[in-house]
Amino acid sequence: MASEMLQRDDLSVYVVAGVPKSFKKKLQKFVGTESKSEGDVMLLDEEMTDWVLARVRGEKRRSHEQTPASSALWRAYRALSAARYHLQDQPIEEQIRKIRDEIEVLWRDASPLHREDEEAEEGETEEGEAELDEAS
C-alpha cells in the first residue's frame, strides 16, 4: 500500500514535532475527512526521517566540501538507502544494509567535511590536554 501511495502525484510532506505515536491515527482520520480523494498517511522509518530532516536543515554539502570520490560514495549510499527501503520485507535487506554501512564509512573517510570535523576535534583535545598540563 505504501508503494502505491508513493506513486501518487499529489503528495505532501509535513514535519511534525512533539506528538505521540498515537497521533498517526488521529491524523489518518483528519486526512480521511479532509481529502478530496482517498487520502492516506504514512509514518517514515527512522532512516528516512533522518534523511528528510537533513535535507530540510540544509545539510546538503556545498561544492567546496565535496570531492568527486565523496560525491560518488554519497550517491551510492543514497541509492542503497532507497533500495533498502523498497526491499525492507525481503531477506536481502540485511545484506544491503551492511553494504550501505560500509559505504558510509568509506564516504566519511573520503569526505573533506569530516576531515575538517576530525581536525577541529583533535585541536580541541590538544587544547584540553595543554590546559590540564598547565594546571598540574
PDB file of C-alpha atoms in Angstrom:
ATOM      1  CA  MET A   1       0.000   0.000   0.000  1.00  0.00           C
ATOM      2  CA  ALA A   2       2.829   2.403   0.805  1.00  0.00           C
ATOM      3  CA  SER A   3       4.359   1.940  -2.641  1.00  0.00           C
ATOM      4  CA  GLU A   4       1.008   2.762  -4.276  1.00  0.00           C
ATOM      5  CA  MET A   5       0.731   5.879  -2.163  1.00  0.00           C
ATOM      6  CA  LEU A   6       4.253   6.986  -3.110  1.00  0.00           C
ATOM      7  CA  GLN A   7       3.360   6.739  -6.814  1.00  0.00           C
ATOM      8  CA  ARG A   8       0.740   9.468  -6.489  1.00  0.00           C
ATOM      9  CA  ASP A   9       1.424  12.936  -7.843  1.00  0.00           C
ATOM     10  CA  ASP A  10      -0.427  14.769  -5.064  1.00  0.00           C
ATOM     11  CA  LEU A  11       1.954  14.001  -2.185  1.00  0.00           C
ATOM     12  CA  SER A  12       2.825  16.493   0.537  1.00  0.00           C
ATOM     13  CA  VAL A  13       5.431  16.087   3.278  1.00  0.00           C
ATOM     14  CA  TYR A  14       4.993  17.655   6.709  1.00  0.00           C
ATOM     15  CA  VAL A  15       7.365  17.601   9.656  1.00  0.00           C
ATOM     16  CA  VAL A  16       5.560  17.426  12.998  1.00  0.00           C
ATOM     17  CA  ALA A  17       7.305  17.523  16.376  1.00  0.00           C
ATOM     18  CA  GLY A  18       6.202  16.821  19.919  1.00  0.00           C
ATOM     19  CA  VAL A  19       3.336  14.436  19.253  1.00  0.00           C
ATOM     20  CA  PRO A  20       2.938  10.850  20.488  1.00  0.00           C
ATOM     21  CA  LYS A  21       2.974   7.946  18.040  1.00  0.00           C
ATOM     22  CA  SER A  22      -0.798   7.625  18.563  1.00  0.00           C
ATOM     23  CA  PHE A  23      -1.096  10.940  16.685  1.00  0.00           C
ATOM     24  CA  LYS A  24      -0.927   8.978  13.429  1.00  0.00           C
ATOM     25  CA  LYS A  25      -4.428   7.540  13.991  1.00  0.00           C
ATOM     26  CA  LYS A  26      -5.880  10.991  14.633  1.00  0.00           C
ATOM     27  CA  LEU A  27      -4.078  12.347  11.591  1.00  0.00           C
ATOM     28  CA  GLN A  28      -5.419   9.497   9.433  1.00  0.00           C
ATOM     29  CA  LYS A  29      -8.971  10.314  10.492  1.00  0.00           C
ATOM     30  CA  PHE A  30      -8.436  14.005   9.755  1.00  0.00           C
ATOM     31  CA  VAL A  31      -6.904  13.320   6.336  1.00  0.00           C
ATOM     32  CA  GLY A  32      -9.755  10.931   5.558  1.00  0.00           C
ATOM     33  CA  THR A  33     -12.359  13.614   6.213  1.00  0.00           C
ATOM     34  CA  GLU A  34     -10.451  16.470   4.564  1.00  0.00           C
ATOM     35  CA  SER A  35      -9.137  14.774   1.418  1.00  0.00           C
ATOM     36  CA  LYS A  36     -10.845  15.290  -1.917  1.00  0.00           C
ATOM     37  CA  SER A  37      -9.945  11.758  -2.961  1.00  0.00           C
ATOM     38  CA  GLU A  38      -8.718   8.889  -0.850  1.00  0.00           C
ATOM     39  CA  GLY A  39      -6.031  10.477   1.295  1.00  0.00           C
ATOM     40  CA  ASP A  40      -3.546   8.464   3.305  1.00  0.00           C
ATOM     41  CA  VAL A  41      -0.854   8.959   5.934  1.00  0.00           C
ATOM     42  CA  MET A  42       2.486   7.208   6.218  1.00  0.00           C
ATOM     43  CA  LEU A  43       4.961   7.421   9.104  1.00  0.00           C
ATOM     44  CA  LEU A  44       8.535   7.301   7.797  1.00  0.00           C
ATOM     45  CA  ASP A  45      11.039   4.929   9.340  1.00  0.00           C
ATOM     46  CA  GLU A  46      13.946   6.380  11.327  1.00  0.00           C
ATOM     47  CA  GLU A  47      16.429   6.417   8.449  1.00  0.00           C
ATOM     48  CA  MET A  48      14.050   8.119   6.030  1.00  0.00           C
ATOM     49  CA  THR A  49      13.176  10.633   8.749  1.00  0.00           C
ATOM     50  CA  ASP A  50      16.871  11.400   9.257  1.00  0.00           C
ATOM     51  CA  TRP A  51      17.323  11.866   5.509  1.00  0.00           C
ATOM     52  CA  VAL A  52      14.318  14.204   5.201  1.00  0.00           C
ATOM     53  CA  LEU A  53      15.441  16.246   8.202  1.00  0.00           C
ATOM     54  CA  ALA A  54      18.964  16.543   6.807  1.00  0.00           C
ATOM     55  CA  ARG A  55      17.533  17.927   3.580  1.00  0.00           C
ATOM     56  CA  VAL A  56      15.189  20.297   5.414  1.00  0.00           C
ATOM     57  CA  ARG A  57      18.006  21.560   7.630  1.00  0.00           C
ATOM     58  CA  GLY A  58      20.074  22.308   4.565  1.00  0.00           C
ATOM     59  CA  GLU A  59      22.831  19.885   5.419  1.00  0.00           C
ATOM     60  CA  LYS A  60      23.475  19.293   1.763  1.00  0.00           C
ATOM     61  CA  ARG A  61      27.154  19.857   1.368  1.00  0.00           C
ATOM     62  CA  ARG A  62      28.417  22.771  -0.676  1.00  0.00           C
ATOM     63  CA  SER A  63      30.624  22.103  -3.695  1.00  0.00           C
ATOM     64  CA  HIS A  64      33.845  23.073  -1.899  1.00  0.00           C
ATOM     65  CA  GLU A  65      33.056  20.400   0.708  1.00  0.00           C
ATOM     66  CA  GLN A  66      32.880  17.633  -1.900  1.00  0.00           C
ATOM     67  CA  THR A  67      35.377  15.649  -3.884  1.00  0.00           C
ATOM     68  CA  PRO A  68      34.438  13.506  -6.872  1.00  0.00           C
ATOM     69  CA  ALA A  69      35.046  10.424  -4.713  1.00  0.00           C
ATOM     70  CA  SER A  70      32.939  11.631  -1.785  1.00  0.00           C
ATOM     71  CA  SER A  71      30.145  12.678  -4.157  1.00  0.00           C
ATOM     72  CA  ALA A  72      30.118   9.243  -5.815  1.00  0.00           C
ATOM     73  CA  LEU A  73      30.141   7.466  -2.451  1.00  0.00           C
ATOM     74  CA  TRP A  74      27.297   9.676  -1.216  1.00  0.00           C
ATOM     75  CA  ARG A  75      25.219   8.822  -4.301  1.00  0.00           C
ATOM     76  CA  ALA A  76      25.929   5.118  -3.698  1.00  0.00           C
ATOM     77  CA  TYR A  77      24.852   5.492  -0.068  1.00  0.00           C
ATOM     78  CA  ARG A  78      21.599   7.194  -1.098  1.00  0.00           C
ATOM     79  CA  ALA A  79      20.902   4.554  -3.753  1.00  0.00           C
ATOM     80  CA  LEU A  80      21.465   1.739  -1.260  1.00  0.00           C
ATOM     81  CA  SER A  81      19.225   3.510   1.271  1.00  0.00           C
ATOM     82  CA  ALA A  82      16.458   3.660  -1.319  1.00  0.00           C
ATOM     83  CA  ALA A  83      16.987   0.000  -2.245  1.00  0.00           C
ATOM     84  CA  ARG A  84      16.875  -0.987   1.412  1.00  0.00           C
ATOM     85  CA  TYR A  85      13.637   0.930   1.891  1.00  0.00           C
ATOM     86  CA  HIS A  86      11.992  -0.787  -1.071  1.00  0.00           C
ATOM     87  CA  LEU A  87      13.242  -4.222  -0.011  1.00  0.00           C
ATOM     88  CA  GLN A  88      12.587  -3.865   3.709  1.00  0.00           C
ATOM     89  CA  ASP A  89      10.472  -7.027   3.848  1.00  0.00           C
ATOM     90  CA  GLN A  90      12.935  -9.113   1.818  1.00  0.00           C
ATOM     91  CA  PRO A  91      15.805 -11.290   3.131  1.00  0.00           C
ATOM     92  CA  ILE A  92      18.297  -9.309   1.008  1.00  0.00           C
ATOM     93  CA  GLU A  93      17.572  -6.129   3.003  1.00  0.00           C
ATOM     94  CA  GLU A  94      20.095  -7.076   5.719  1.00  0.00           C
ATOM     95  CA  GLN A  95      22.882  -7.525   3.169  1.00  0.00           C
ATOM     96  CA  ILE A  96      22.054  -4.191   1.530  1.00  0.00           C
ATOM     97  CA  ARG A  97      22.150  -2.500   4.950  1.00  0.00           C
ATOM     98  CA  LYS A  98      25.633  -3.910   5.646  1.00  0.00           C
ATOM     99  CA  ILE A  99      26.935  -2.727   2.272  1.00  0.00           C
ATOM    100  CA  ARG A 100      25.360   0.684   2.812  1.00  0.00           C
ATOM    101  CA  ASP A 101      27.010   0.953   6.238  1.00  0.00           C
ATOM    102  CA  GLU A 102      30.395   0.096   4.684  1.00  0.00           C
ATOM    103  CA  ILE A 103      29.837   2.757   2.008  1.00  0.00           C
ATOM    104  CA  GLU A 104      29.036   5.272   4.760  1.00  0.00           C
ATOM    105  CA  VAL A 105      32.381   4.557   6.456  1.00  0.00           C
ATOM    106  CA  LEU A 106      34.195   4.984   3.133  1.00  0.00           C
ATOM    107  CA  TRP A 107      32.300   8.216   2.461  1.00  0.00           C
ATOM    108  CA  ARG A 108      33.266   9.600   5.881  1.00  0.00           C
ATOM    109  CA  ASP A 109      36.909   8.704   5.195  1.00  0.00           C
ATOM    110  CA  ALA A 110      36.811  10.383   1.757  1.00  0.00           C
ATOM    111  CA  SER A 111      34.782  13.451   2.711  1.00  0.00           C
ATOM    112  CA  PRO A 112      36.626  16.740   3.288  1.00  0.00           C
ATOM    113  CA  LEU A 113      33.724  17.764   5.518  1.00  0.00           C
ATOM    114  CA  HIS A 114      34.514  15.001   8.014  1.00  0.00           C
ATOM    115  CA  ARG A 115      38.251  15.660   7.853  1.00  0.00           C
ATOM    116  CA  GLU A 116      37.561  19.241   8.971  1.00  0.00           C
ATOM    117  CA  ASP A 117      35.388  17.962  11.843  1.00  0.00           C
ATOM    118  CA  GLU A 118      38.076  15.494  12.937  1.00  0.00           C
ATOM    119  CA  GLU A 119      40.782  18.168  12.771  1.00  0.00           C
ATOM    120  CA  ALA A 120      38.646  20.505  14.882  1.00  0.00           C
ATOM    121  CA  GLU A 121      38.049  17.737  17.450  1.00  0.00           C
ATOM    122  CA  GLU A 122      41.775  16.935  17.562  1.00  0.00           C
ATOM    123  CA  GLY A 123      42.541  20.625  18.106  1.00  0.00           C
ATOM    124  CA  GLU A 124      40.066  20.787  20.980  1.00  0.00           C
ATOM    125  CA  THR A 125      41.575  17.653  22.540  1.00  0.00           C
ATOM    126  CA  GLU A 126      45.109  19.073  22.287  1.00  0.00           C
ATOM    127  CA  GLU A 127      43.956  22.368  23.834  1.00  0.00           C
ATOM    128  CA  GLY A 128      42.277  20.499  26.692  1.00  0.00           C
ATOM    129  CA  GLU A 129      45.420  18.441  27.319  1.00  0.00           C
ATOM    130  CA  ALA A 130      47.553  21.608  27.308  1.00  0.00           C
ATOM    131  CA  GLU A 131      45.227  23.211  29.865  1.00  0.00           C
ATOM    132  CA  LEU A 132      45.492  20.120  32.081  1.00  0.00           C
ATOM    133  CA  ASP A 133      49.300  20.205  31.830  1.00  0.00           C
ATOM    134  CA  GLU A 134      49.336  23.879  32.828  1.00  0.00           C
ATOM    135  CA  ALA A 135      47.039  23.241  35.791  1.00  0.00           C
ATOM    136  CA  SER A 136      49.266  20.485  37.217  1.00  0.00           C
TER     137      SER A 136
END
